[in-house]
Amino acid sequence: KAGVTQTPRYLIKTRGQQVTLSCSPISGHRSVSWYQQTPGQGLQFLFEYFSETQRNKGNFPGRFSGRQFSNSRSEMNVSTLELGDSALYLCASSLGSGGAIETQYFGPGTRLLVL
Amino acid sequence: QKEVEQDPGPLSVPEGAIVSLNCTYSNSAFQYFMWYRQYSRKGPELLMYTYSSGNKEDGRFTAQVDKSSKYISLFIRDSQPSDSATYLCAMSWMDTGRRALTFGSGTRLQVQP
């Protein structure tokens, strides 16, 4: 079974631009979560989508948004990019059954550099 | 103060050593505890998860949770150079069907051959 895929793998943008990152979950997985990883803050939860609905949200500004499509694929968008948005953006998928514990499978991430 | 504290390392040990990785947390609502391993330029992969206090063993790995002290540990026996990676602890709770995952900052481990 194919793993979680993320595109693009690397991205360079300038301040003020916007960016869209894509994530394809493992087949059959309905939950997609997004995380931001930086050396200073570590891995921080952005949001989780399940059945095209945002189910949970972390403490990030409204410039960070996401959506999920009917095939469970997800996109996240960052508008008005700031230098501090430079990070590795990780997507994780899970079955989404809401059970006590679910294994989240991470993709390789998209490394975003904002100049 | 962060909800989850983890020593960033790096931690350098000789091959065959026993490695101890630790996290402390402040939020008593956390119920589930996980350890992830992240190799360079890869996403994290789940190593182990535990729910209750106590020990859980899986091969060379043992996860330990002490809820009274808000302290979790991961022990690696007979460490190998292939164990060299960043180890992240993570914690979560269930709230009306939604789940949030909070990570430690990660400890970089280097196992010297």
Coordinates of C-alpha atoms in Angstrom, one line a residue:
Chain A
K1 CA 0.0 0.0 0.0
A2 CA 1.4 3.4 -1.0
G3 CA 2.3 5.7 1.8
V4 CA 1.4 9.3 2.4
T5 CA 2.6 11.5 -0.5
Q6 CA 3.1 15.3 -0.3
T7 CA 3.8 17.7 -3.2
P8 CA 5.8 19.6 -3.8
R9 CA 8.8 18.4 -1.7
Y10 CA 10.6 21.8 -1.8
L11 CA 9.3 25.2 -2.3
I12 CA 10.8 28.7 -2.3
K13 CA 8.6 31.7 -2.0
T14 CA 8.9 35.4 -1.1
R15 CA 7.3 37.4 1.6
G16 CA 3.7 38.3 0.9
Q17 CA 3.1 35.5 -1.6
Q18 CA 0.7 32.6 -0.9
V19 CA 1.4 28.9 -1.2
T20 CA -0.7 25.7 -1.5
L21 CA 0.6 22.4 -0.4
S22 CA -1.0 19.0 -1.2
C23 CA -1.3 15.8 0.6
S24 CA -2.6 12.4 -0.6
P25 CA -3.3 10.1 2.3
I26 CA -3.0 6.3 2.4
S27 CA -5.8 4.7 0.6
G28 CA -8.8 4.1 2.9
H29 CA -7.7 6.7 5.4
R30 CA -10.2 9.5 6.0
S31 CA -8.4 11.7 8.4
V32 CA -5.6 14.1 7.4
S33 CA -3.7 16.2 9.9
W34 CA -1.2 18.9 9.1
Y35 CA 1.8 19.9 11.2
Q36 CA 4.5 22.6 11.0
Q37 CA 8.0 21.6 12.1
T38 CA 10.7 24.2 12.9
P39 CA 14.0 23.9 14.8
G40 CA 12.8 26.4 17.4
Q41 CA 9.2 25.3 18.0
G42 CA 9.3 21.6 17.0
L43 CA 6.3 19.9 15.6
Q44 CA 3.1 21.9 16.0
F45 CA -0.4 20.8 15.1
L46 CA -2.1 23.0 12.5
F47 CA -5.5 21.2 11.8
E48 CA -7.2 18.0 11.2
Y49 CA -9.7 17.2 8.5
F50 CA -12.1 14.3 8.4
S51 CA -14.8 13.7 5.8
E52 CA -14.2 17.1 4.3
T53 CA -14.7 18.9 7.6
Q54 CA -12.2 20.5 9.9
R55 CA -12.4 18.4 13.1
N56 CA -9.7 20.1 15.2
K57 CA -7.5 23.2 14.9
G58 CA -4.3 24.3 16.5
N59 CA -3.2 27.8 17.5
F60 CA -2.2 29.3 14.2
P61 CA -3.3 32.5 12.6
G62 CA -6.1 32.6 10.0
R63 CA -3.5 32.9 7.2
F64 CA -3.2 29.1 7.6
S65 CA -6.1 27.3 6.1
G66 CA -6.9 23.9 4.7
R67 CA -9.5 21.8 3.0
Q68 CA -10.2 18.2 2.3
F69 CA -11.7 16.8 -0.8
S70 CA -14.2 13.9 -1.2
N71 CA -11.3 11.5 -2.1
S72 CA -9.7 12.5 1.3
R73 CA -6.9 14.3 -0.4
S74 CA -6.1 17.5 1.4
E75 CA -4.5 20.9 0.7
M76 CA -3.3 23.6 3.0
N77 CA -2.8 27.2 2.1
V78 CA -0.7 29.9 3.6
S79 CA -1.5 33.4 2.5
T80 CA 0.7 36.5 2.9
L81 CA 3.8 34.5 3.7
E82 CA 6.1 35.7 6.4
L83 CA 9.8 34.8 7.0
G84 CA 8.8 32.8 10.1
D85 CA 6.6 30.5 7.9
S86 CA 9.8 28.8 6.7
A87 CA 9.4 25.3 7.9
L88 CA 8.8 21.6 7.1
Y89 CA 5.1 21.0 6.7
L90 CA 4.1 17.5 7.4
C91 CA 0.9 15.8 6.6
A92 CA -0.3 12.7 8.5
S93 CA -3.1 10.4 7.7
S94 CA -5.1 7.9 9.8
L95 CA -8.2 5.9 9.5
G96 CA -10.2 8.5 11.3
S97 CA -12.5 6.2 13.1
G98 CA -12.1 8.3 16.2
G99 CA -11.0 5.3 18.3
A100 CA -9.0 5.7 21.5
I101 CA -5.7 5.6 19.6
E102 CA -5.0 5.7 16.0
T103 CA -1.7 5.4 14.3
Q104 CA -0.9 8.5 12.2
Y105 CA 1.3 7.9 9.2
F106 CA 3.4 10.8 8.2
G107 CA 4.4 11.9 4.7
P108 CA 8.0 13.1 3.9
G109 CA 6.9 16.7 4.2
T110 CA 7.2 19.8 2.1
R111 CA 10.1 22.1 3.0
L112 CA 9.1 25.7 2.5
L113 CA 11.6 28.5 2.4
V114 CA 10.3 32.1 2.5
L115 CA 12.8 34.8 1.4
Chain B
Q1 CA 6.5 26.9 29.6
K2 CA 5.8 24.3 26.9
E3 CA 3.2 21.6 27.6
V4 CA 5.8 18.9 26.7
E5 CA 9.5 19.3 27.5
Q6 CA 12.2 17.2 25.9
D7 CA 15.9 17.6 26.0
P8 CA 17.0 18.3 22.4
G9 CA 20.4 16.6 22.8
P10 CA 22.3 15.6 20.8
L11 CA 22.9 12.4 22.7
S12 CA 25.9 10.4 21.5
V13 CA 26.4 6.8 22.7
P14 CA 28.5 3.9 21.6
E15 CA 27.0 1.0 19.7
G16 CA 25.4 -1.5 22.1
A17 CA 24.7 1.0 24.9
I18 CA 21.3 1.4 26.6
V19 CA 19.7 4.7 25.6
S20 CA 17.2 6.5 27.8
L21 CA 15.1 9.2 26.3
N22 CA 12.7 11.3 28.4
C23 CA 9.9 13.8 28.3
T24 CA 8.0 15.6 31.0
Y25 CA 4.6 17.2 30.6
S26 CA 2.4 19.6 32.5
N27 CA -1.2 18.8 31.2
S28 CA -2.8 16.1 33.2
A29 CA -5.4 15.7 30.5
F30 CA -3.0 13.8 28.4
Q31 CA -4.0 10.1 28.2
Y32 CA -2.1 8.6 25.3
F33 CA 1.6 8.7 25.0
M34 CA 3.6 7.9 21.9
W35 CA 7.2 7.8 20.6
Y36 CA 8.0 8.7 17.1
R37 CA 11.3 8.3 15.3
Q38 CA 12.3 10.7 12.6
Y39 CA 15.2 10.1 10.2
S40 CA 16.8 13.0 8.4
R41 CA 14.7 14.3 5.6
K42 CA 11.8 11.9 6.5
G43 CA 8.5 12.3 8.2
P44 CA 8.1 10.8 11.8
E45 CA 7.2 7.2 12.1
L46 CA 5.4 5.8 15.1
L47 CA 7.5 3.5 17.3
M48 CA 5.3 2.8 20.3
Y49 CA 2.2 4.1 22.1
T50 CA 0.9 3.5 25.6
Y51 CA -2.3 4.4 27.4
S52 CA -1.8 3.7 31.1
S53 CA 1.1 4.1 33.5
G54 CA 3.6 1.3 33.4
N55 CA 5.9 -0.4 30.9
K56 CA 5.4 -1.6 27.4
E57 CA 8.0 -3.6 25.6
D58 CA 8.5 -4.1 21.8
G59 CA 11.8 -5.8 20.8
R60 CA 14.7 -3.6 21.9
F61 CA 12.3 -0.7 22.8
T62 CA 10.6 -0.2 26.1
A63 CA 8.2 2.7 26.8
Q64 CA 7.5 3.8 30.3
V65 CA 4.8 6.1 31.6
D66 CA 4.6 7.6 35.1
K67 CA 1.4 9.7 35.1
S68 CA 1.8 10.6 38.8
S69 CA 5.1 12.3 37.9
K70 CA 4.0 13.4 34.4
Y71 CA 7.1 11.7 33.0
I72 CA 7.6 9.3 30.1
S73 CA 10.6 7.4 28.9
L74 CA 11.8 5.4 26.0
F75 CA 14.6 2.9 26.5
I76 CA 16.6 1.4 23.6
R77 CA 18.6 -1.7 24.4
D78 CA 21.6 -2.8 22.4
S79 CA 21.5 0.4 20.4
Q80 CA 22.6 0.3 16.8
P81 CA 24.0 2.9 14.4
S82 CA 20.7 2.6 12.5
D83 CA 18.9 3.9 15.6
S84 CA 20.6 7.3 14.9
A85 CA 17.6 9.6 14.4
T86 CA 15.6 12.2 16.2
Y87 CA 13.1 10.8 18.7
L88 CA 9.9 12.7 19.4
C89 CA 7.5 12.1 22.3
A90 CA 3.9 12.9 21.6
M91 CA 0.8 13.0 23.7
S92 CA -2.9 13.3 23.1
W93 CA -6.3 13.3 24.7
M94 CA -9.8 12.6 23.4
D95 CA -12.3 15.4 23.5
T96 CA -15.8 14.7 22.1
G97 CA -14.3 12.6 19.3
R98 CA -11.6 15.0 18.3
R99 CA -8.0 14.3 19.0
A100 CA -5.1 16.7 19.4
L101 CA -1.5 15.6 19.3
T102 CA 1.2 17.6 21.1
F103 CA 4.9 16.8 20.4
G104 CA 8.0 17.3 22.3
S105 CA 10.8 19.1 20.5
G106 CA 12.7 15.9 19.8
T107 CA 16.0 14.4 21.0
R108 CA 18.7 13.8 18.4
L109 CA 20.4 10.5 19.0
Q110 CA 23.7 9.4 17.5
V111 CA 24.9 5.9 18.0
Q112 CA 28.6 5.6 17.2
P113 CA 29.8 2.3 15.6

